[in-house]
PDB file of C-alpha atoms and ligand atoms in Angstrom:
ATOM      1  CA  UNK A   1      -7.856   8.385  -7.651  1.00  0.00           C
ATOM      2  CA  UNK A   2      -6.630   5.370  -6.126  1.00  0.00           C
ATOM      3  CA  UNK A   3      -7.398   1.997  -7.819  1.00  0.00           C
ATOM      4  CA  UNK A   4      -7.281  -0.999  -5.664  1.00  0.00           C
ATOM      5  CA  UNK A   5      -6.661  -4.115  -7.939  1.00  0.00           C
ATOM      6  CA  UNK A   6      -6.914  -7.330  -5.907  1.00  0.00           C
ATOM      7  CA  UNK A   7      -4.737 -10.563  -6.969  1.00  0.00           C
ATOM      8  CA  UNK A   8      -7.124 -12.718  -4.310  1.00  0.00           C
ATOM      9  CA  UNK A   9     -10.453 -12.534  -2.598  1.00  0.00           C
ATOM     10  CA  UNK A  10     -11.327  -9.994  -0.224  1.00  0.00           C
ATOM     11  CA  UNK A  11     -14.916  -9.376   1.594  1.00  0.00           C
ATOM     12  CA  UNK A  12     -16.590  -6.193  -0.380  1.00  0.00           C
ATOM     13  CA  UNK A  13     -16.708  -4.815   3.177  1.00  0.00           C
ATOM     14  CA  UNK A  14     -13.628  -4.680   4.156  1.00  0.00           C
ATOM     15  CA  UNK A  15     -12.522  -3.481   0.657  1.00  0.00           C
ATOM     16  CA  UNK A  16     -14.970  -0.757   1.273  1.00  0.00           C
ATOM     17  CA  UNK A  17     -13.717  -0.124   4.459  1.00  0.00           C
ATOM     18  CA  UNK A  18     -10.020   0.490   3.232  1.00  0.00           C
ATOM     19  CA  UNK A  19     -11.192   2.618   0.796  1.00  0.00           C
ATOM     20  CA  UNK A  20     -12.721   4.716   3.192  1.00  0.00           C
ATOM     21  CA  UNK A  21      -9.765   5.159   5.500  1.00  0.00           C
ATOM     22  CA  UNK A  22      -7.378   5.976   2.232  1.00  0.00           C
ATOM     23  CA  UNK A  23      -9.934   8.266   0.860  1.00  0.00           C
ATOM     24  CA  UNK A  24      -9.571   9.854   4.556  1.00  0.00           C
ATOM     25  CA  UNK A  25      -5.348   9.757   4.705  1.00  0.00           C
ATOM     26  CA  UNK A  26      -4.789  11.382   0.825  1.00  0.00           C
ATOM     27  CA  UNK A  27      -8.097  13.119   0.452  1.00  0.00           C
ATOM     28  CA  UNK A  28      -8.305  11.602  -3.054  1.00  0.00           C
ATOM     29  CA  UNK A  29     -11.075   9.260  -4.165  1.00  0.00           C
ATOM     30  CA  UNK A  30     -10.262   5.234  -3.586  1.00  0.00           C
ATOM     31  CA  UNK A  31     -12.362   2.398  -5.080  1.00  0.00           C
ATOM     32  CA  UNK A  32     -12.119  -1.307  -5.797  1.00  0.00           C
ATOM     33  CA  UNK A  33     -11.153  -1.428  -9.962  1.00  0.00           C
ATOM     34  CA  UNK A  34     -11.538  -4.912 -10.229  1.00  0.00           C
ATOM     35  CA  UNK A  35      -9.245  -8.223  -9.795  1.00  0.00           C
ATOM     36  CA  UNK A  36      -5.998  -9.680 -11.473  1.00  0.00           C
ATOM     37  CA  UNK A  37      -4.513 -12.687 -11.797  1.00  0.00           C
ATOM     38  CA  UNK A  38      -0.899 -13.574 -10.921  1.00  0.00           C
ATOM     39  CA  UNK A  39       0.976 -14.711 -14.087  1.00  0.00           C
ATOM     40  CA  UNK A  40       2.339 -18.145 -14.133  1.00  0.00           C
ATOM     41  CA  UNK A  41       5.688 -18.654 -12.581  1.00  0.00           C
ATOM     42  CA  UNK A  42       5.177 -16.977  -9.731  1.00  0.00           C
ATOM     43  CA  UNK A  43       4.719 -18.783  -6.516  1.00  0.00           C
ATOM     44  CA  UNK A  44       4.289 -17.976  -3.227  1.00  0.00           C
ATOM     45  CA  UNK A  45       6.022 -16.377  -1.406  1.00  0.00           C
ATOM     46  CA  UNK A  46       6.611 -13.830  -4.893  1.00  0.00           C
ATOM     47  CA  UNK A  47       9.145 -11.785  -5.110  1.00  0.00           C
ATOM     48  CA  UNK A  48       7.822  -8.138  -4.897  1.00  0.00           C
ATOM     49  CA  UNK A  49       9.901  -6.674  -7.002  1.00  0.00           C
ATOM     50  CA  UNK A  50       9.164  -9.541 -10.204  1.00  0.00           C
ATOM     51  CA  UNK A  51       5.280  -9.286  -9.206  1.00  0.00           C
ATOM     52  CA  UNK A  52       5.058  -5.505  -9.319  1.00  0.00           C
ATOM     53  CA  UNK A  53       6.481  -5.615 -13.106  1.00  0.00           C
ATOM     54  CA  UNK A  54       4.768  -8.511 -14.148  1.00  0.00           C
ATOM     55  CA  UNK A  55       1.333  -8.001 -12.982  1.00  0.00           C
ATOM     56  CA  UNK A  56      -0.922  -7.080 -16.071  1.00  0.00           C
ATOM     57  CA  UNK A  57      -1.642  -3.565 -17.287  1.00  0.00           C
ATOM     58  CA  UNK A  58      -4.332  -2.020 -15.438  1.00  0.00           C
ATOM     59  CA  UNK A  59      -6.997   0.693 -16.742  1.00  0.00           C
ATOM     60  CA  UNK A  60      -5.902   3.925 -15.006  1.00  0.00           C
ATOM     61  CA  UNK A  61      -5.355   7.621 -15.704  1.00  0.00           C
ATOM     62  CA  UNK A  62      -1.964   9.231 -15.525  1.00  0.00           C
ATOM     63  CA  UNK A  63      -2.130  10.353 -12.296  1.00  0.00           C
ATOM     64  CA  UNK A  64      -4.075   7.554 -10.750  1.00  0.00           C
ATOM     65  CA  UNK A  65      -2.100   5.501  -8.398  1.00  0.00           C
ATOM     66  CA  UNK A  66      -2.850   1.721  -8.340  1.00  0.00           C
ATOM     67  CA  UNK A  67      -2.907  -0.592  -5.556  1.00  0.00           C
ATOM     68  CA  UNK A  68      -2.179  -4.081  -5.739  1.00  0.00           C
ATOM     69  CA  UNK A  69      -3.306  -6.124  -2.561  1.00  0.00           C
ATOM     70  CA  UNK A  70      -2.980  -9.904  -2.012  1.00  0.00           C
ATOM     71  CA  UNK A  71      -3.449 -12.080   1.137  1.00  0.00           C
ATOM     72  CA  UNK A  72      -0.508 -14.216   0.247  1.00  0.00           C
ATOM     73  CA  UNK A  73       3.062 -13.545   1.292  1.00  0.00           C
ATOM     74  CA  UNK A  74       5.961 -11.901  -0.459  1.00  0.00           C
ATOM     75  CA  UNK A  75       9.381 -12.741   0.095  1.00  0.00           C
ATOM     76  CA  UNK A  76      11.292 -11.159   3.016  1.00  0.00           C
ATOM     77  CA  UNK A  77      13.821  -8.223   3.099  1.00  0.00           C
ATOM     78  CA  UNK A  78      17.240  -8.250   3.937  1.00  0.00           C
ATOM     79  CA  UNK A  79      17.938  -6.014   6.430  1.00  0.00           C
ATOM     80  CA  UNK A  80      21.274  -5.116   8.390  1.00  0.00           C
ATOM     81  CA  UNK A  81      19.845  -6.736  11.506  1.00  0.00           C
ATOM     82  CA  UNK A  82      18.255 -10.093   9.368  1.00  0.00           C
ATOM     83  CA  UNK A  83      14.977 -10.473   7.734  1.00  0.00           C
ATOM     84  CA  UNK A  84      11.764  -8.628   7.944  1.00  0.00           C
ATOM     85  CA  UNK A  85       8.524  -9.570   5.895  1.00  0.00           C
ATOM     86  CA  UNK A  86       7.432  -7.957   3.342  1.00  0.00           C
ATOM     87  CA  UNK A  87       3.932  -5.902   3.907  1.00  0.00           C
ATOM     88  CA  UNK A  88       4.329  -4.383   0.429  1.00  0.00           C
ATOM     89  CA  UNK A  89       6.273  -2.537  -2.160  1.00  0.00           C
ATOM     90  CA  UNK A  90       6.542   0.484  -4.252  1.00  0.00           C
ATOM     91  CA  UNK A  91       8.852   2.799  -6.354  1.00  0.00           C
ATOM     92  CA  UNK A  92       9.270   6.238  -5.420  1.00  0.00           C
ATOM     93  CA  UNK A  93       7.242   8.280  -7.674  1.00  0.00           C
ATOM     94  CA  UNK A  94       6.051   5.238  -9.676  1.00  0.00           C
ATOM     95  CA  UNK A  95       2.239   4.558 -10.385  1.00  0.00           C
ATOM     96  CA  UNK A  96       2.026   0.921  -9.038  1.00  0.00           C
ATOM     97  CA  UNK A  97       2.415  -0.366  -5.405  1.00  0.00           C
ATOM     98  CA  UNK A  98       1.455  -3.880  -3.789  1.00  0.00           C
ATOM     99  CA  UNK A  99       0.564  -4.573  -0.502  1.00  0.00           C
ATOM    100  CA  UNK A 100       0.266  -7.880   1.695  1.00  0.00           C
ATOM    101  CA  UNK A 101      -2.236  -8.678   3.710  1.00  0.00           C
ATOM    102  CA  UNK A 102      -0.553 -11.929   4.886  1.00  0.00           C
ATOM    103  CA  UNK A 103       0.904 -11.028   8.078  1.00  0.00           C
ATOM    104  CA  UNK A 104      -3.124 -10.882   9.395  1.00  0.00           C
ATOM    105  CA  UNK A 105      -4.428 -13.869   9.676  1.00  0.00           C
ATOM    106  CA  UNK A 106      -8.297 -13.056   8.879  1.00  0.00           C
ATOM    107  CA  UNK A 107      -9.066  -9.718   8.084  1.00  0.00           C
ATOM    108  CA  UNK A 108     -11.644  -8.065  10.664  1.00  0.00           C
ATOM    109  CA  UNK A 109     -13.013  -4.465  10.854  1.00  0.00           C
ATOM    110  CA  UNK A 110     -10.813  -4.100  13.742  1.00  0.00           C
ATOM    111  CA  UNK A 111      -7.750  -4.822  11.963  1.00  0.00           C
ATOM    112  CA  UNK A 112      -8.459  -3.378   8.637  1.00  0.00           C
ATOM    113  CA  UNK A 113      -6.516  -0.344   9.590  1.00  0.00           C
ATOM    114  CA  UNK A 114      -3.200  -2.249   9.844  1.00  0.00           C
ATOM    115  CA  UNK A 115      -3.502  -2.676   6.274  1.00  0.00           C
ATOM    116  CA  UNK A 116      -4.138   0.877   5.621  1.00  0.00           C
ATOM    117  CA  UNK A 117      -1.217   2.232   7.193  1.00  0.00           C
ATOM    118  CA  UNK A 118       0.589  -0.196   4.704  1.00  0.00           C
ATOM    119  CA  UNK A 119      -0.953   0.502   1.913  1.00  0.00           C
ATOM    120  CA  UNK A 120      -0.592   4.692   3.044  1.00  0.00           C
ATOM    121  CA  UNK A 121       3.099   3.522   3.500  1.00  0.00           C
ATOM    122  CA  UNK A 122       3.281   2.892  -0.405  1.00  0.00           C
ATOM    123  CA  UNK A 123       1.591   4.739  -1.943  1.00  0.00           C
ATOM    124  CA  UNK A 124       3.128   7.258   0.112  1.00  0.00           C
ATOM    125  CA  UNK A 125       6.115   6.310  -1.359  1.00  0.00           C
ATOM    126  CA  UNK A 126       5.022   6.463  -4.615  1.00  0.00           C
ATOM    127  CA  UNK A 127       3.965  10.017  -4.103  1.00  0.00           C
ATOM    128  CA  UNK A 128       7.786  10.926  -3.445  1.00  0.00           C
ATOM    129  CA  UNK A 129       7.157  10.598   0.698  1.00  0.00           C
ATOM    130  CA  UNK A 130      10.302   8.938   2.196  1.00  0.00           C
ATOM    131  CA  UNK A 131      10.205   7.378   5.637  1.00  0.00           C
ATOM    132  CA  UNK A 132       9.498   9.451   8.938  1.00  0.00           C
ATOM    133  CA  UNK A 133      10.926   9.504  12.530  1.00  0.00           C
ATOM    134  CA  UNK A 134       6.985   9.915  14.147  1.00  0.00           C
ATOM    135  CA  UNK A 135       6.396   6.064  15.042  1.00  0.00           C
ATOM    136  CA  UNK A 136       2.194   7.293  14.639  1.00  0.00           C
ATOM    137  CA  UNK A 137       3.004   8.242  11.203  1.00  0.00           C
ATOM    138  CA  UNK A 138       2.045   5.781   8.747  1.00  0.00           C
ATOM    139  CA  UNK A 139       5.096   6.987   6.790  1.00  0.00           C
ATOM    140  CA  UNK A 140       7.448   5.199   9.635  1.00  0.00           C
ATOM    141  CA  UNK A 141       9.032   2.531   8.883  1.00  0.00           C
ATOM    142  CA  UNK A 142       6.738  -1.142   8.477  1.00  0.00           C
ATOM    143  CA  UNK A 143       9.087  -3.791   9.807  1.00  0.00           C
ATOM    144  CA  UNK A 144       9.322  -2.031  12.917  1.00  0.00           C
ATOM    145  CA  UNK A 145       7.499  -3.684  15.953  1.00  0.00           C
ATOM    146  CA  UNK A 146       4.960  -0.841  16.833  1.00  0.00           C
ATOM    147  CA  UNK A 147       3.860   0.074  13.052  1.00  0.00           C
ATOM    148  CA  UNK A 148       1.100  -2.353  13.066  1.00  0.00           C
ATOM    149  CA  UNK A 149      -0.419  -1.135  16.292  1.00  0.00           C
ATOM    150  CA  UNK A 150      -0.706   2.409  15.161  1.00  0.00           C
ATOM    151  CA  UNK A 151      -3.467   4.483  13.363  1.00  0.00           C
ATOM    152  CA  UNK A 152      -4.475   4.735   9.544  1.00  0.00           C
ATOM    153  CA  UNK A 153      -2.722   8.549   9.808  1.00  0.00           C
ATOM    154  CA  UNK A 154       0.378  10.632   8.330  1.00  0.00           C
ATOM    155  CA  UNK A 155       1.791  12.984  11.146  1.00  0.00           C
ATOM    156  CA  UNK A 156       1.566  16.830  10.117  1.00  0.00           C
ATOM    157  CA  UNK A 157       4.604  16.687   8.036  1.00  0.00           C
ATOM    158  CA  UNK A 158       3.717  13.826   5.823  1.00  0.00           C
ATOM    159  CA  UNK A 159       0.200  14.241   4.967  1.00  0.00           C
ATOM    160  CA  UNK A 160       1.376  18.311   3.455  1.00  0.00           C
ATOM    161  CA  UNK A 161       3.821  17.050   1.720  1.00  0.00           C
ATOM    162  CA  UNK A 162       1.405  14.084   0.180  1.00  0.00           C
ATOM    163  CA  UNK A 163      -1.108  17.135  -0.057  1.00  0.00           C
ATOM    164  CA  UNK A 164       1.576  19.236  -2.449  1.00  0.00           C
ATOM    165  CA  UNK A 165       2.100  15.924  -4.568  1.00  0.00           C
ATOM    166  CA  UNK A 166      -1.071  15.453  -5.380  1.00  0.00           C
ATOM    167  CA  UNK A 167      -2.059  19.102  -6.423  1.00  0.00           C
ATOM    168  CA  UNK A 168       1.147  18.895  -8.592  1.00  0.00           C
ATOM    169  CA  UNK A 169       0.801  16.017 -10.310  1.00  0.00           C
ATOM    170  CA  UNK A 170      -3.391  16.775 -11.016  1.00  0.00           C
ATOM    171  CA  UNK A 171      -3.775  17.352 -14.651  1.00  0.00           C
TER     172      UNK A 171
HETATM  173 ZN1  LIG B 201       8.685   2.188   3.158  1.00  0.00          ZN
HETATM  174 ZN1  LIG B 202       5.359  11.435   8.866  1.00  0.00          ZN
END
Protein backbone atom coordinates (compact mmCIF):
# COMPACT_ATOMS: atom_id res chain seq x y z
CA UNK A 1 0.00 0.00 0.00
CA UNK A 2 1.00 3.39 -0.63
CA UNK A 3 0.20 6.08 2.01
CA UNK A 4 0.06 9.57 0.83
CA UNK A 5 0.69 11.92 3.89
CA UNK A 6 0.18 15.57 2.91
CA UNK A 7 2.28 18.47 4.77
CA UNK A 8 -0.35 21.17 2.97
CA UNK A 9 -3.77 21.30 1.44
CA UNK A 10 -4.68 19.51 -1.53
CA UNK A 11 -8.35 19.24 -3.29
CA UNK A 12 -9.76 15.53 -2.26
CA UNK A 13 -10.04 15.24 -6.05
CA UNK A 14 -7.02 15.58 -7.17
CA UNK A 15 -5.66 13.48 -4.23
CA UNK A 16 -8.02 10.92 -5.51
CA UNK A 17 -6.94 11.31 -8.79
CA UNK A 18 -3.15 10.58 -7.97
CA UNK A 19 -4.08 7.77 -6.22
CA UNK A 20 -5.67 6.38 -9.05
CA UNK A 21 -2.84 6.80 -11.52
CA UNK A 22 -0.23 5.20 -8.75
CA UNK A 23 -2.60 2.47 -7.99
CA UNK A 24 -2.40 2.05 -12.01
CA UNK A 25 1.80 2.43 -12.32
CA UNK A 26 2.66 -0.22 -9.11
CA UNK A 27 -0.54 -2.18 -9.12
CA UNK A 28 -0.59 -1.76 -5.31
CA UNK A 29 -3.39 -0.01 -3.44
CA UNK A 30 -2.78 4.05 -2.84
CA UNK A 31 -4.90 6.20 -0.49
CA UNK A 32 -4.77 9.55 1.27
CA UNK A 33 -3.56 8.51 5.24
CA UNK A 34 -4.07 11.74 6.54
CA UNK A 35 -1.95 15.16 6.99
CA UNK A 36 1.33 16.25 8.87
CA UNK A 37 2.71 19.11 9.99
CA UNK A 38 6.22 20.42 9.25
CA UNK A 39 8.24 20.70 12.52
CA UNK A 40 9.46 24.04 13.51
CA UNK A 41 12.68 25.17 12.02
CA UNK A 42 12.07 24.37 8.83
CA UNK A 43 11.34 27.00 6.31
CA UNK A 44 10.74 27.16 2.95
CA UNK A 45 12.43 26.27 0.66
CA UNK A 46 13.33 22.85 3.22
CA UNK A 47 15.96 20.98 2.71
CA UNK A 48 14.78 17.49 1.49
CA UNK A 49 17.04 15.60 2.98
CA UNK A 50 16.38 17.36 6.91
CA UNK A 51 12.46 17.18 6.06
CA UNK A 52 12.40 13.53 5.07
CA UNK A 53 14.05 12.61 8.65
CA UNK A 54 12.28 14.98 10.58
CA UNK A 55 8.81 14.63 9.47
CA UNK A 56 6.79 12.72 12.26
CA UNK A 57 6.29 8.97 12.42
CA UNK A 58 3.56 7.88 10.33
CA UNK A 59 1.09 4.75 10.90
CA UNK A 60 2.21 2.23 8.24
CA UNK A 61 2.96 -1.47 7.80
CA UNK A 62 6.39 -2.76 7.00
CA UNK A 63 6.08 -2.90 3.59
CA UNK A 64 3.93 0.11 3.03
CA UNK A 65 5.67 2.87 1.29
CA UNK A 66 4.76 6.45 2.38
CA UNK A 67 4.43 9.47 0.41
CA UNK A 68 5.02 12.79 1.57
CA UNK A 69 3.62 15.60 -0.81
CA UNK A 70 3.75 19.39 -0.24
CA UNK A 71 3.00 22.35 -2.59
CA UNK A 72 5.90 24.31 -1.25
CA UNK A 73 9.43 24.18 -2.61
CA UNK A 74 12.49 22.26 -1.55
CA UNK A 75 15.83 23.42 -1.99
CA UNK A 76 17.63 22.87 -5.34
CA UNK A 77 20.27 20.24 -6.39
CA UNK A 78 23.62 20.71 -7.34
CA UNK A 79 24.26 19.34 -10.41
CA UNK A 80 27.50 19.24 -12.70
CA UNK A 81 25.82 21.61 -15.14
CA UNK A 82 24.23 24.11 -12.04
CA UNK A 83 21.04 23.80 -10.21
CA UNK A 84 17.90 21.92 -10.81
CA UNK A 85 14.76 22.03 -8.42
CA UNK A 86 13.89 19.69 -6.41
CA UNK A 87 10.45 17.69 -7.39
CA UNK A 88 11.12 15.25 -4.53
CA UNK A 89 13.30 12.84 -2.69
CA UNK A 90 13.82 9.37 -1.59
CA UNK A 91 16.35 6.68 -0.37
CA UNK A 92 16.85 3.69 -2.29
CA UNK A 93 15.05 0.97 -0.65
CA UNK A 94 13.86 3.22 2.21
CA UNK A 95 10.08 3.44 3.27
CA UNK A 96 9.63 7.30 3.06
CA UNK A 97 9.74 9.60 -0.05
CA UNK A 98 8.54 13.37 -0.52
CA UNK A 99 7.42 14.94 -3.41
CA UNK A 100 6.85 18.72 -4.52
CA UNK A 101 4.20 19.92 -6.10
CA UNK A 102 5.67 23.47 -6.35
CA UNK A 103 6.96 23.62 -9.73
CA UNK A 104 2.87 23.63 -10.84
CA UNK A 105 1.43 26.49 -10.17
CA UNK A 106 -2.35 25.26 -9.47
CA UNK A 107 -2.93 21.80 -9.65
CA UNK A 108 -5.58 20.82 -12.48
CA UNK A 109 -6.81 17.36 -13.66
CA UNK A 110 -4.78 17.97 -16.62
CA UNK A 111 -1.65 18.32 -14.86
CA UNK A 112 -2.09 15.94 -12.07
CA UNK A 113 -0.08 13.43 -13.96
CA UNK A 114 3.13 15.51 -13.80
CA UNK A 115 3.03 14.86 -10.25
CA UNK A 116 2.58 11.24 -10.64
CA UNK A 117 5.46 10.58 -12.67
CA UNK A 118 7.31 12.28 -9.67
CA UNK A 119 5.97 10.71 -7.14
CA UNK A 120 6.43 7.06 -9.46
CA UNK A 121 10.04 8.52 -9.73
CA UNK A 122 10.43 8.00 -5.82
CA UNK A 123 8.92 5.69 -4.82
CA UNK A 124 10.43 3.97 -7.59
CA UNK A 125 13.46 4.62 -6.05
CA UNK A 126 12.58 3.46 -2.93
CA UNK A 127 11.64 0.16 -4.41
CA UNK A 128 15.45 -0.30 -5.49
CA UNK A 129 14.55 1.18 -9.32
CA UNK A 130 17.53 3.38 -10.41
CA UNK A 131 17.16 5.87 -13.23
CA UNK A 132 16.33 4.81 -16.96
CA UNK A 133 17.54 5.89 -20.47
CA UNK A 134 13.53 5.74 -21.95
CA UNK A 135 12.73 9.64 -21.65
CA UNK A 136 8.61 8.11 -21.43
CA UNK A 137 9.67 6.25 -18.46
CA UNK A 138 8.76 7.83 -15.35
CA UNK A 139 11.97 6.28 -13.98
CA UNK A 140 14.07 8.95 -16.28
CA UNK A 141 15.59 11.38 -14.85
CA UNK A 142 13.17 14.63 -13.28
CA UNK A 143 15.32 17.68 -13.88
CA UNK A 144 15.44 16.92 -17.38
CA UNK A 145 13.36 19.28 -19.71
CA UNK A 146 10.90 16.67 -21.26
CA UNK A 147 10.07 14.64 -17.87
CA UNK A 148 7.22 16.80 -17.04
CA UNK A 149 5.55 16.49 -20.41
CA UNK A 150 5.48 12.76 -20.36
CA UNK A 151 2.93 10.09 -19.12
CA UNK A 152 2.17 8.68 -15.50
CA UNK A 153 4.06 5.22 -16.96
CA UNK A 154 7.33 2.98 -16.30
CA UNK A 155 8.66 1.63 -19.74
CA UNK A 156 8.66 -2.35 -19.88
CA UNK A 157 11.81 -2.65 -17.99
CA UNK A 158 10.94 -0.61 -15.00
CA UNK A 159 7.51 -1.46 -14.14
CA UNK A 160 8.94 -5.72 -13.95
CA UNK A 161 11.43 -4.88 -12.03
CA UNK A 162 8.99 -2.63 -9.58
CA UNK A 163 6.63 -5.76 -10.13
CA UNK A 164 9.54 -8.30 -8.59
CA UNK A 165 10.05 -5.73 -5.62
CA UNK A 166 6.92 -5.70 -4.56
CA UNK A 167 6.15 -9.54 -4.59
CA UNK A 168 9.47 -9.79 -2.60
CA UNK A 169 9.11 -7.56 -0.10
CA UNK A 170 5.01 -8.73 0.54
CA UNK A 171 4.87 -10.36 3.86
ZN1 LIG B 1 15.57 10.02 -9.27
ZN1 LIG C 1 12.29 2.65 -17.28
Amino acid sequence: MIRVVTLDEFEPPILKQLNKLLYTAFAIGAEHSGSVTVPHGQVEPYDANKLLESLPKVQAFVDDKVLFLTSRKLSPRKLPSGEAPTTGLSRYRSQRSIVSTSSLKTLTADNIETVARYAMQEIGHSFGLHHCLDPRCAMYPPWTPSYPQGEATFCTFCRETSEAQIRLTKS
